[in-house]
PDB file of C-alpha atoms in Angstrom:
ATOM      1  CA  MET A   1     -38.711  60.642 -81.993  1.00  0.00           C
ATOM      2  CA  THR A   2     -40.560  60.305 -84.222  1.00  0.00           C
ATOM      3  CA  LEU A   3     -44.273  59.367 -84.276  1.00  0.00           C
ATOM      4  CA  ILE A   4     -43.918  55.994 -85.686  1.00  0.00           C
ATOM      5  CA  GLU A   5     -40.898  55.350 -83.103  1.00  0.00           C
ATOM      6  CA  SER A   6     -43.065  56.443 -80.286  1.00  0.00           C
ATOM      7  CA  HIS A   7     -46.394  54.349 -81.132  1.00  0.00           C
ATOM      8  CA  VAL A   8     -44.353  51.216 -80.838  1.00  0.00           C
ATOM      9  CA  SER A   9     -41.915  52.010 -77.878  1.00  0.00           C
ATOM     10  CA  GLY A  10     -45.679  53.231 -76.368  1.00  0.00           C
ATOM     11  CA  SER A  11     -47.144  49.395 -77.748  1.00  0.00           C
ATOM     12  CA  GLU A  12     -43.756  47.723 -76.388  1.00  0.00           C
ATOM     13  CA  ALA A  13     -44.385  49.121 -73.212  1.00  0.00           C
ATOM     14  CA  GLY A  14     -48.361  48.332 -72.505  1.00  0.00           C
ATOM     15  CA  ARG A  15     -47.473  44.603 -73.277  1.00  0.00           C
ATOM     16  CA  THR A  16     -44.563  44.054 -70.813  1.00  0.00           C
ATOM     17  CA  ASP A  17     -47.178  46.026 -68.315  1.00  0.00           C
ATOM     18  CA  ARG A  18     -49.252  43.222 -69.111  1.00  0.00           C
ATOM     19  CA  THR A  19     -47.454  40.633 -68.910  1.00  0.00           C
ATOM     20  CA  THR A  20     -45.838  42.020 -65.150  1.00  0.00           C
ATOM     21  CA  ALA A  21     -49.248  41.851 -64.274  1.00  0.00           C
ATOM     22  CA  ILE A  22     -50.516  38.705 -65.226  1.00  0.00           C
ATOM     23  CA  ARG A  23     -47.256  37.230 -63.412  1.00  0.00           C
ATOM     24  CA  GLU A  24     -48.396  39.248 -60.038  1.00  0.00           C
ATOM     25  CA  ILE A  25     -51.598  37.698 -60.477  1.00  0.00           C
ATOM     26  CA  THR A  26     -50.144  34.683 -60.859  1.00  0.00           C
ATOM     27  CA  VAL A  27     -47.245  34.362 -58.337  1.00  0.00           C
ATOM     28  CA  PHE A  28     -50.013  35.728 -56.099  1.00  0.00           C
ATOM     29  CA  LEU A  29     -52.708  33.192 -56.421  1.00  0.00           C
ATOM     30  CA  THR A  30     -50.691  30.578 -56.992  1.00  0.00           C
ATOM     31  CA  THR A  31     -48.461  31.544 -53.113  1.00  0.00           C
ATOM     32  CA  VAL A  32     -51.686  31.990 -51.718  1.00  0.00           C
ATOM     33  CA  ALA A  33     -53.320  28.576 -52.713  1.00  0.00           C
ATOM     34  CA  ALA A  34     -49.887  27.046 -51.772  1.00  0.00           C
ATOM     35  CA  LEU A  35     -50.099  28.850 -47.553  1.00  0.00           C
ATOM     36  CA  THR A  36     -53.674  28.266 -47.915  1.00  0.00           C
ATOM     37  CA  THR A  37     -53.132  24.061 -48.877  1.00  0.00           C
ATOM     38  CA  VAL A  38     -50.822  23.716 -45.915  1.00  0.00           C
ATOM     39  CA  SER A  39     -52.698  25.287 -42.718  1.00  0.00           C
ATOM     40  CA  THR A  40     -55.575  23.334 -44.428  1.00  0.00           C
ATOM     41  CA  VAL A  41     -53.540  19.945 -44.348  1.00  0.00           C
ATOM     42  CA  VAL A  42     -52.736  20.799 -40.605  1.00  0.00           C
ATOM     43  CA  GLY A  43     -55.697  22.364 -39.603  1.00  0.00           C
ATOM     44  CA  VAL A  44     -57.518  18.498 -40.813  1.00  0.00           C
ATOM     45  CA  ARG A  45     -54.885  16.518 -38.695  1.00  0.00           C
ATOM     46  CA  GLU A  46     -54.871  18.836 -35.635  1.00  0.00           C
ATOM     47  CA  GLY A  47     -58.447  18.564 -35.976  1.00  0.00           C
ATOM     48  CA  VAL A  48     -59.448  21.700 -35.820  1.00  0.00           C
ATOM     49  CA  ASP A  49     -63.942  22.817 -35.811  1.00  0.00           C
ATOM     50  CA  VAL A  50     -62.933  26.411 -36.442  1.00  0.00           C
ATOM     51  CA  ASP A  51     -66.992  27.041 -34.357  1.00  0.00           C
ATOM     52  CA  ALA A  52     -65.629  25.642 -31.798  1.00  0.00           C
ATOM     53  CA  ILE A  53     -61.859  27.270 -32.199  1.00  0.00           C
ATOM     54  CA  GLU A  54     -60.809  27.782 -29.188  1.00  0.00           C
ATOM     55  CA  ASP A  55     -60.761  23.546 -28.440  1.00  0.00           C
ATOM     56  CA  ALA A  56     -58.454  23.753 -31.118  1.00  0.00           C
ATOM     57  CA  THR A  57     -54.276  22.805 -30.624  1.00  0.00           C
ATOM     58  CA  PRO A  58     -51.627  25.211 -30.495  1.00  0.00           C
ATOM     59  CA  LEU A  59     -50.598  24.323 -33.933  1.00  0.00           C
ATOM     60  CA  GLY A  60     -54.115  23.834 -35.322  1.00  0.00           C
ATOM     61  CA  ALA A  61     -55.154  27.424 -33.699  1.00  0.00           C
ATOM     62  CA  ALA A  62     -51.566  28.695 -35.726  1.00  0.00           C
ATOM     63  CA  ALA A  63     -52.335  27.309 -38.225  1.00  0.00           C
ATOM     64  CA  MET A  64     -56.197  28.815 -39.119  1.00  0.00           C
ATOM     65  CA  TYR A  65     -55.031  32.664 -37.157  1.00  0.00           C
ATOM     66  CA  SER A  66     -51.994  32.540 -39.376  1.00  0.00           C
ATOM     67  CA  GLN A  67     -54.499  32.185 -42.656  1.00  0.00           C
ATOM     68  CA  ALA A  68     -55.781  36.445 -41.779  1.00  0.00           C
ATOM     69  CA  PHE A  69     -51.964  37.273 -43.188  1.00  0.00           C
ATOM     70  CA  PHE A  70     -51.726  34.517 -46.013  1.00  0.00           C
ATOM     71  CA  PRO A  71     -52.665  37.741 -48.534  1.00  0.00           C
ATOM     72  CA  PHE A  72     -50.551  40.508 -47.334  1.00  0.00           C
ATOM     73  CA  LEU A  73     -47.734  37.488 -47.017  1.00  0.00           C
ATOM     74  CA  ALA A  74     -48.125  36.388 -50.921  1.00  0.00           C
ATOM     75  CA  ALA A  75     -48.214  40.385 -51.912  1.00  0.00           C
ATOM     76  CA  VAL A  76     -45.041  40.981 -50.088  1.00  0.00           C
ATOM     77  CA  LEU A  77     -43.772  37.569 -52.041  1.00  0.00           C
ATOM     78  CA  THR A  78     -45.072  38.792 -55.286  1.00  0.00           C
ATOM     79  CA  GLN A  79     -43.604  42.451 -55.138  1.00  0.00           C
ATOM     80  CA  LEU A  80     -40.062  40.543 -54.296  1.00  0.00           C
ATOM     81  CA  VAL A  81     -39.768  37.862 -57.008  1.00  0.00           C
ATOM     82  CA  VAL A  82     -41.344  40.101 -60.187  1.00  0.00           C
ATOM     83  CA  HIS A  83     -39.781  44.117 -58.533  1.00  0.00           C
ATOM     84  CA  ARG A  84     -36.728  43.155 -56.237  1.00  0.00           C
ATOM     85  CA  ARG A  85     -38.920  45.483 -54.145  1.00  0.00           C
ATOM     86  CA  LEU A  86     -41.146  45.331 -50.269  1.00  0.00           C
ATOM     87  CA  ARG A  87     -42.892  48.004 -51.456  1.00  0.00           C
ATOM     88  CA  GLY A  88     -45.933  47.956 -55.017  1.00  0.00           C
ATOM     89  CA  PRO A  89     -47.588  50.215 -57.011  1.00  0.00           C
ATOM     90  CA  GLY A  90     -51.858  50.365 -55.701  1.00  0.00           C
ATOM     91  CA  TRP A  91     -51.410  48.952 -52.295  1.00  0.00           C
ATOM     92  CA  GLY A  92     -53.139  52.370 -51.737  1.00  0.00           C
ATOM     93  CA  PHE A  93     -51.385  54.064 -48.657  1.00  0.00           C
ATOM     94  CA  ARG A  94     -52.552  57.274 -48.853  1.00  0.00           C
ATOM     95  CA  ARG A  95     -54.587  60.100 -47.240  1.00  0.00           C
ATOM     96  CA  THR A  96     -59.273  59.456 -47.625  1.00  0.00           C
ATOM     97  CA  ALA A  97     -61.743  61.736 -46.545  1.00  0.00           C
ATOM     98  CA  TRP A  98     -63.257  61.051 -43.635  1.00  0.00           C
ATOM     99  CA  ARG A  99     -67.124  61.091 -45.538  1.00  0.00           C
ATOM    100  CA  ARG A 100     -65.005  57.739 -47.388  1.00  0.00           C
ATOM    101  CA  LEU A 101     -64.281  56.191 -43.746  1.00  0.00           C
ATOM    102  CA  ALA A 102     -67.705  57.289 -42.615  1.00  0.00           C
ATOM    103  CA  GLY A 103     -69.388  56.090 -44.902  1.00  0.00           C
ATOM    104  CA  ALA A 104     -67.836  52.359 -45.859  1.00  0.00           C
ATOM    105  CA  TRP A 105     -68.589  52.445 -41.841  1.00  0.00           C
ATOM    106  CA  ALA A 106     -72.524  53.004 -41.952  1.00  0.00           C
ATOM    107  CA  LEU A 107     -72.372  50.545 -45.603  1.00  0.00           C
ATOM    108  CA  SER A 108     -71.008  47.622 -43.884  1.00  0.00           C
ATOM    109  CA  VAL A 109     -74.045  48.177 -41.093  1.00  0.00           C
ATOM    110  CA  ALA A 110     -76.011  48.437 -42.485  1.00  0.00           C
ATOM    111  CA  CYS A 111     -75.466  44.941 -45.251  1.00  0.00           C
ATOM    112  CA  VAL A 112     -75.659  43.084 -41.936  1.00  0.00           C
ATOM    113  CA  MET A 113     -77.785  44.964 -39.288  1.00  0.00           C
ATOM    114  CA  THR A 114     -81.033  45.444 -41.949  1.00  0.00           C
ATOM    115  CA  PRO A 115     -81.572  41.710 -42.465  1.00  0.00           C
ATOM    116  CA  THR A 116     -80.772  40.474 -39.206  1.00  0.00           C
ATOM    117  CA  LEU A 117     -83.016  42.968 -37.424  1.00  0.00           C
ATOM    118  CA  VAL A 118     -85.199  41.605 -39.916  1.00  0.00           C
ATOM    119  CA  LEU A 119     -84.911  38.098 -38.852  1.00  0.00           C
ATOM    120  CA  TRP A 120     -85.092  39.196 -35.157  1.00  0.00           C
ATOM    121  CA  ALA A 121     -88.836  40.999 -35.894  1.00  0.00           C
ATOM    122  CA  THR A 122     -90.043  37.824 -37.578  1.00  0.00           C
ATOM    123  CA  GLY A 123     -88.595  35.647 -34.781  1.00  0.00           C
ATOM    124  CA  LEU A 124     -86.807  33.543 -37.344  1.00  0.00           C
ATOM    125  CA  VAL A 125     -83.828  33.824 -35.898  1.00  0.00           C
ATOM    126  CA  GLU A 126     -84.760  34.574 -31.817  1.00  0.00           C
ATOM    127  CA  TYR A 127     -82.756  37.588 -30.110  1.00  0.00           C
ATOM    128  CA  ASP A 128     -81.191  37.640 -26.844  1.00  0.00           C
ATOM    129  CA  GLY A 129     -80.681  41.029 -25.982  1.00  0.00           C
ATOM    130  CA  ASP A 130     -79.349  40.764 -22.798  1.00  0.00           C
ATOM    131  CA  GLY A 131     -75.988  42.926 -22.821  1.00  0.00           C
ATOM    132  CA  ALA A 132     -77.514  44.647 -26.064  1.00  0.00           C
ATOM    133  CA  ALA A 133     -76.954  48.200 -24.841  1.00  0.00           C
ATOM    134  CA  THR A 134     -72.862  47.581 -23.748  1.00  0.00           C
ATOM    135  CA  VAL A 135     -72.935  44.939 -26.948  1.00  0.00           C
ATOM    136  CA  VAL A 136     -74.026  46.896 -30.051  1.00  0.00           C
ATOM    137  CA  PRO A 137     -71.904  50.443 -29.430  1.00  0.00           C
ATOM    138  CA  LEU A 138     -68.933  48.413 -28.036  1.00  0.00           C
ATOM    139  CA  GLY A 139     -69.306  46.122 -30.990  1.00  0.00           C
ATOM    140  CA  LEU A 140     -69.443  48.655 -33.665  1.00  0.00           C
ATOM    141  CA  THR A 141     -67.041  51.353 -32.880  1.00  0.00           C
ATOM    142  CA  VAL A 142     -64.258  49.057 -30.657  1.00  0.00           C
ATOM    143  CA  PHE A 143     -64.286  45.880 -31.656  1.00  0.00           C
ATOM    144  CA  VAL A 144     -64.012  47.262 -35.312  1.00  0.00           C
ATOM    145  CA  LEU A 145     -60.433  47.674 -34.193  1.00  0.00           C
ATOM    146  CA  PRO A 146     -59.133  44.424 -33.973  1.00  0.00           C
ATOM    147  CA  TYR A 147     -60.252  43.558 -37.458  1.00  0.00           C
ATOM    148  CA  VAL A 148     -58.807  46.744 -38.962  1.00  0.00           C
ATOM    149  CA  ILE A 149     -55.600  44.862 -38.555  1.00  0.00           C
ATOM    150  CA  LEU A 150     -56.489  41.889 -40.201  1.00  0.00           C
ATOM    151  CA  ALA A 151     -58.354  43.478 -42.801  1.00  0.00           C
ATOM    152  CA  ILE A 152     -55.544  46.017 -43.747  1.00  0.00           C
ATOM    153  CA  GLY A 153     -53.457  42.328 -44.869  1.00  0.00           C
ATOM    154  CA  GLU A 154     -56.306  41.231 -46.702  1.00  0.00           C
ATOM    155  CA  GLY A 155     -56.044  44.502 -48.202  1.00  0.00           C
ATOM    156  CA  ILE A 156     -52.786  44.641 -49.746  1.00  0.00           C
ATOM    157  CA  GLY A 157     -53.013  41.327 -51.676  1.00  0.00           C
ATOM    158  CA  TRP A 158     -56.457  41.257 -52.468  1.00  0.00           C
ATOM    159  CA  ARG A 159     -57.699  44.627 -53.312  1.00  0.00           C
ATOM    160  CA  GLY A 160     -53.810  45.698 -53.135  1.00  0.00           C
ATOM    161  CA  LEU A 161     -52.623  43.246 -55.843  1.00  0.00           C
ATOM    162  CA  LEU A 162     -55.022  41.690 -57.225  1.00  0.00           C
ATOM    163  CA  VAL A 163     -57.812  43.849 -58.438  1.00  0.00           C
ATOM    164  CA  THR A 164     -55.987  46.625 -58.706  1.00  0.00           C
ATOM    165  CA  ARG A 165     -53.096  44.198 -61.671  1.00  0.00           C
ATOM    166  CA  LEU A 166     -56.378  43.095 -62.547  1.00  0.00           C
ATOM    167  CA  ALA A 167     -57.932  46.265 -63.172  1.00  0.00           C
ATOM    168  CA  ALA A 168     -54.912  47.501 -65.648  1.00  0.00           C
ATOM    169  CA  VAL A 169     -55.438  43.743 -67.997  1.00  0.00           C
ATOM    170  CA  ALA A 170     -59.236  42.802 -67.907  1.00  0.00           C
ATOM    171  CA  GLY A 171     -62.874  44.551 -68.032  1.00  0.00           C
ATOM    172  CA  PRO A 172     -64.545  44.994 -64.820  1.00  0.00           C
ATOM    173  CA  ARG A 173     -66.642  42.252 -65.325  1.00  0.00           C
ATOM    174  CA  THR A 174     -63.677  40.226 -65.360  1.00  0.00           C
ATOM    175  CA  VAL A 175     -62.162  41.936 -62.154  1.00  0.00           C
ATOM    176  CA  VAL A 176     -64.621  41.497 -59.757  1.00  0.00           C
ATOM    177  CA  LEU A 177     -66.163  38.072 -60.640  1.00  0.00           C
ATOM    178  CA  VAL A 178     -62.231  36.151 -61.200  1.00  0.00           C
ATOM    179  CA  ALA A 179     -61.038  38.517 -57.457  1.00  0.00           C
ATOM    180  CA  GLY A 180     -63.866  37.272 -55.920  1.00  0.00           C
ATOM    181  CA  LEU A 181     -63.805  34.033 -56.593  1.00  0.00           C
ATOM    182  CA  ALA A 182     -60.632  34.216 -55.540  1.00  0.00           C
ATOM    183  CA  TRP A 183     -61.385  35.843 -52.187  1.00  0.00           C
ATOM    184  CA  ALA A 184     -64.010  33.229 -52.118  1.00  0.00           C
ATOM    185  CA  GLY A 185     -61.485  30.286 -52.828  1.00  0.00           C
ATOM    186  CA  PHE A 186     -59.430  31.342 -50.069  1.00  0.00           C
ATOM    187  CA  HIS A 187     -62.271  30.290 -47.473  1.00  0.00           C
ATOM    188  CA  VAL A 188     -63.978  27.304 -48.363  1.00  0.00           C
ATOM    189  CA  PRO A 189     -61.697  24.501 -47.351  1.00  0.00           C
ATOM    190  CA  LEU A 190     -63.534  26.426 -43.708  1.00  0.00           C
ATOM    191  CA  MET A 191     -65.977  25.359 -44.794  1.00  0.00           C
ATOM    192  CA  ILE A 192     -65.518  22.315 -46.925  1.00  0.00           C
ATOM    193  CA  TRP A 193     -63.482  20.413 -44.110  1.00  0.00           C
ATOM    194  CA  LEU A 194     -62.989  22.477 -40.378  1.00  0.00           C
ATOM    195  CA  GLY A 195     -66.675  22.814 -39.692  1.00  0.00           C
ATOM    196  CA  GLY A 196     -67.580  26.614 -40.932  1.00  0.00           C
ATOM    197  CA  THR A 197     -70.959  25.068 -42.319  1.00  0.00           C
ATOM    198  CA  PRO A 198     -73.576  25.845 -39.497  1.00  0.00           C
ATOM    199  CA  ALA A 199     -75.267  23.121 -38.682  1.00  0.00           C
ATOM    200  CA  GLY A 200     -78.145  21.325 -40.367  1.00  0.00           C
ATOM    201  CA  VAL A 201     -77.432  22.859 -43.629  1.00  0.00           C
ATOM    202  CA  PRO A 202     -75.497  21.429 -46.861  1.00  0.00           C
ATOM    203  CA  VAL A 203     -72.163  22.013 -47.545  1.00  0.00           C
ATOM    204  CA  ALA A 204     -72.528  23.281 -51.326  1.00  0.00           C
ATOM    205  CA  TYR A 205     -75.826  25.578 -49.881  1.00  0.00           C
ATOM    206  CA  THR A 206     -73.252  27.436 -47.616  1.00  0.00           C
ATOM    207  CA  VAL A 207     -69.880  27.878 -49.954  1.00  0.00           C
ATOM    208  CA  ALA A 208     -72.707  28.687 -53.315  1.00  0.00           C
ATOM    209  CA  VAL A 209     -74.521  31.998 -50.900  1.00  0.00           C
ATOM    210  CA  PHE A 210     -70.684  32.505 -49.142  1.00  0.00           C
ATOM    211  CA  THR A 211     -69.414  33.045 -52.885  1.00  0.00           C
ATOM    212  CA  VAL A 212     -72.322  35.386 -53.600  1.00  0.00           C
ATOM    213  CA  GLY A 213     -72.171  37.773 -50.719  1.00  0.00           C
ATOM    214  CA  ILE A 214     -68.502  37.472 -50.970  1.00  0.00           C
ATOM    215  CA  THR A 215     -68.172  38.318 -54.766  1.00  0.00           C
ATOM    216  CA  ALA A 216     -70.563  41.430 -54.275  1.00  0.00           C
ATOM    217  CA  PHE A 217     -69.119  42.565 -51.651  1.00  0.00           C
ATOM    218  CA  GLY A 218     -65.620  42.076 -52.887  1.00  0.00           C
ATOM    219  CA  ALA A 219     -66.577  44.055 -55.708  1.00  0.00           C
ATOM    220  CA  ILE A 220     -67.713  47.642 -53.431  1.00  0.00           C
ATOM    221  CA  LEU A 221     -63.979  46.920 -51.466  1.00  0.00           C
ATOM    222  CA  GLY A 222     -62.572  46.878 -55.655  1.00  0.00           C
ATOM    223  CA  SER A 223     -64.932  49.922 -56.047  1.00  0.00           C
ATOM    224  CA  MET A 224     -63.287  52.174 -53.214  1.00  0.00           C
ATOM    225  CA  HIS A 225     -59.981  50.496 -53.304  1.00  0.00           C
ATOM    226  CA  LEU A 226     -59.626  51.931 -56.646  1.00  0.00           C
ATOM    227  CA  ARG A 227     -61.774  55.335 -56.155  1.00  0.00           C
ATOM    228  CA  TRP A 228     -59.852  55.786 -52.814  1.00  0.00           C
ATOM    229  CA  GLY A 229     -57.119  53.884 -51.494  1.00  0.00           C
ATOM    230  CA  ILE A 230     -57.207  50.959 -49.523  1.00  0.00           C
ATOM    231  CA  TRP A 231     -58.434  52.544 -46.122  1.00  0.00           C
ATOM    232  CA  PRO A 232     -62.144  52.800 -47.336  1.00  0.00           C
ATOM    233  CA  GLY A 233     -61.651  48.929 -47.669  1.00  0.00           C
ATOM    234  CA  VAL A 234     -60.077  48.270 -44.502  1.00  0.00           C
ATOM    235  CA  VAL A 235     -62.918  50.079 -42.547  1.00  0.00           C
ATOM    236  CA  ALA A 236     -65.830  48.471 -44.376  1.00  0.00           C
ATOM    237  CA  HIS A 237     -64.067  44.833 -44.576  1.00  0.00           C
ATOM    238  CA  ALA A 238     -63.589  45.784 -40.276  1.00  0.00           C
ATOM    239  CA  THR A 239     -66.846  46.384 -39.851  1.00  0.00           C
ATOM    240  CA  LEU A 240     -68.743  43.785 -41.432  1.00  0.00           C
ATOM    241  CA  ASN A 241     -66.400  41.065 -39.437  1.00  0.00           C
ATOM    242  CA  ALA A 242     -67.123  43.423 -36.250  1.00  0.00           C
ATOM    243  CA  ALA A 243     -71.340  43.340 -36.568  1.00  0.00           C
ATOM    244  CA  MET A 244     -71.298  39.778 -37.457  1.00  0.00           C
ATOM    245  CA  TYR A 245     -69.317  37.890 -34.553  1.00  0.00           C
ATOM    246  CA  ALA A 246     -69.342  41.501 -32.504  1.00  0.00           C
ATOM    247  CA  VAL A 247     -73.103  42.041 -32.356  1.00  0.00           C
ATOM    248  CA  VAL A 248     -74.966  39.593 -34.289  1.00  0.00           C
ATOM    249  CA  ASP A 249     -73.710  36.037 -33.129  1.00  0.00           C
ATOM    250  CA  PRO A 250     -74.406  38.125 -29.283  1.00  0.00           C
ATOM    251  CA  LEU A 251     -77.344  38.599 -30.328  1.00  0.00           C
ATOM    252  CA  SER A 252     -78.928  35.881 -31.296  1.00  0.00           C
ATOM    253  CA  VAL A 253     -80.155  32.794 -30.624  1.00  0.00           C
ATOM    254  CA  ALA A 254     -80.202  29.762 -33.173  1.00  0.00           C
ATOM    255  CA  THR A 255     -83.365  28.005 -34.695  1.00  0.00           C
ATOM    256  CA  ASP A 256     -83.764  25.601 -38.345  1.00  0.00           C
ATOM    257  CA  ALA A 257     -83.726  29.236 -40.239  1.00  0.00           C
ATOM    258  CA  SER A 258     -81.049  30.752 -38.650  1.00  0.00           C
ATOM    259  CA  GLY A 259     -78.324  28.707 -40.498  1.00  0.00           C
ATOM    260  CA  TRP A 260     -79.860  29.344 -44.007  1.00  0.00           C
ATOM    261  CA  LEU A 261     -80.306  33.287 -43.256  1.00  0.00           C
ATOM    262  CA  LEU A 262     -78.041  34.664 -40.959  1.00  0.00           C
ATOM    263  CA  SER A 263     -74.895  35.829 -41.545  1.00  0.00           C
ATOM    264  CA  GLU A 264     -72.157  35.708 -44.116  1.00  0.00           C
ATOM    265  CA  THR A 265     -73.164  32.386 -45.022  1.00  0.00           C
ATOM    266  CA  GLY A 266     -77.165  33.225 -44.830  1.00  0.00           C
ATOM    267  CA  VAL A 267     -78.976  33.950 -48.149  1.00  0.00           C
ATOM    268  CA  ALA A 268     -80.483  37.180 -45.902  1.00  0.00           C
ATOM    269  CA  GLN A 269     -78.296  39.286 -45.627  1.00  0.00           C
ATOM    270  CA  VAL A 270     -75.797  37.820 -48.834  1.00  0.00           C
ATOM    271  CA  VAL A 271     -78.988  39.418 -51.487  1.00  0.00           C
ATOM    272  CA  VAL A 272     -78.833  42.581 -49.117  1.00  0.00           C
ATOM    273  CA  VAL A 273     -75.115  42.898 -50.243  1.00  0.00           C
ATOM    274  CA  VAL A 274     -75.786  42.653 -54.032  1.00  0.00           C
ATOM    275  CA  VAL A 275     -78.262  44.838 -54.345  1.00  0.00           C
ATOM    276  CA  ALA A 276     -75.676  47.333 -52.619  1.00  0.00           C
ATOM    277  CA  ALA A 277     -73.435  46.062 -54.361  1.00  0.00           C
ATOM    278  CA  VAL A 278     -75.846  47.153 -57.385  1.00  0.00           C
ATOM    279  CA  LEU A 279     -76.541  49.749 -56.473  1.00  0.00           C
ATOM    280  CA  TRP A 280     -72.963  51.147 -55.030  1.00  0.00           C
ATOM    281  CA  LEU A 281     -71.485  49.785 -58.854  1.00  0.00           C
ATOM    282  CA  ARG A 282     -74.317  51.883 -60.607  1.00  0.00           C
ATOM    283  CA  ARG A 283     -73.337  55.192 -58.993  1.00  0.00           C
ATOM    284  CA  TRP A 284     -68.639  54.382 -58.521  1.00  0.00           C
ATOM    285  CA  PRO A 285     -68.675  51.320 -61.048  1.00  0.00           C
ATOM    286  CA  LEU A 286     -64.972  50.454 -61.190  1.00  0.00           C
ATOM    287  CA  PRO A 287     -62.390  52.433 -63.590  1.00  0.00           C
ATOM    288  CA  SER A 288     -60.794  51.134 -66.502  1.00  0.00           C
ATOM    289  CA  SER A 289     -57.847  49.962 -66.765  1.00  0.00           C
ATOM    290  CA  SER A 290     -56.023  52.658 -68.247  1.00  0.00           C
ATOM    291  CA  ALA A 291     -56.919  55.320 -65.281  1.00  0.00           C
ATOM    292  CA  VAL A 292     -55.704  51.780 -63.000  1.00  0.00           C
ATOM    293  CA  ARG A 293     -52.887  51.940 -64.864  1.00  0.00           C
ATOM    294  CA  GLY A 294     -51.984  55.803 -64.014  1.00  0.00           C
ATOM    295  CA  GLU A 295     -53.122  55.584 -59.848  1.00  0.00           C
ATOM    296  CA  ALA A 296     -50.407  52.573 -60.181  1.00  0.00           C
ATOM    297  CA  GLY A 297     -47.820  54.818 -61.446  1.00  0.00           C
ATOM    298  CA  ARG A 298     -48.763  57.665 -58.699  1.00  0.00           C
ATOM    299  CA  ASP A 299     -48.446  55.339 -55.930  1.00  0.00           C
ATOM    300  CA  VAL A 300     -44.527  55.034 -57.186  1.00  0.00           C
ATOM    301  CA  SER A 301     -43.943  58.124 -57.437  1.00  0.00           C
ATOM    302  CA  ARG A 302     -45.150  58.338 -53.986  1.00  0.00           C
ATOM    303  CA  GLY A 303     -43.236  55.666 -52.604  1.00  0.00           C
TER     304      GLY A 303
END
C-alpha cells in the first residue's frame, strides 16, 4: 500500500468512526428520552410524589424505580441497533487499583459531608444526632452497596456509552456540557412534575442548581471512566447517593433554609462539587479523542 493509499484509508476509517459514534449517541439519547417520557407520563397519571414514593401505587412506583435502568437498557439497545452485539467498546469493565476505588469513595464523602457539616454547625440546617453512631458508619459503607447496583447501569449508559462516544468526536468542554446536560435532563421531569423539588423552593432554582452540580460531578465521573474504567465512577456515584440519602437525610431536620442549601438540589453542596471538579480536572483532565479511540479498541480486544 502506498503512502497516499494509507492516508486515504485512514481518513475514511476516521470518518466511519465519527459517523458510528454520532449514530450511537443519537440512538442512546433518543431511547433514554422515550423511556423517560413514558415513565413520567405514567407517574403523573398515578399521582406519584417521589418524596413520598412509599405511598405510590404499584404501577407508579414501578415507573419510577425502573428509571434507574433506562441508561443501561438504552446502551444495550444502541449496541444491538448499531453493532448487532450486546457488549460495546468503552464500557470499561476492567481491573482497577484499590487506591482508585478508595479515592473515589473519599471524594464523594467529602463532597457531601463537608457542606453538610458546615450547615449543621451554623444551624442553617438542624442536626438530629439520634442514631448517628450507627447511621454514619453504615450509611457510608454497607448502605453504599445497593446503590452500586443502580450506579453500574448508569455508569454503562452515561459514561460507558455517551461520554466515551462524545470524547471520541468532540473536545473536553463539549463532552462535559453535553453529557452533563443530558444526565441532568434525565432527572428534570422528577423535579417539575413528580414532586422532586423541596417544599418552598422554586422549581427553576432547583433545576438550575441541580444541573450545575450534576454536570460538575459528571465531569469527574467521566474522567474516572475514561482513565480507569467503570468501577471508580460507580463507587463515587453510589457513595454520593448513600451519603445523601442514608446519612444526611435521616440526621437533618428541615428548616426554611435547608431546601435552598442542602443535598444535590442545594447550593452549598453544589459549590463544593464544582470546586472539586475544577481541581480534579486540573489533575486528571479528560483524555484526548485519539486516546479514547485507542482505549475503545483495547476494550474490544478484551471482549
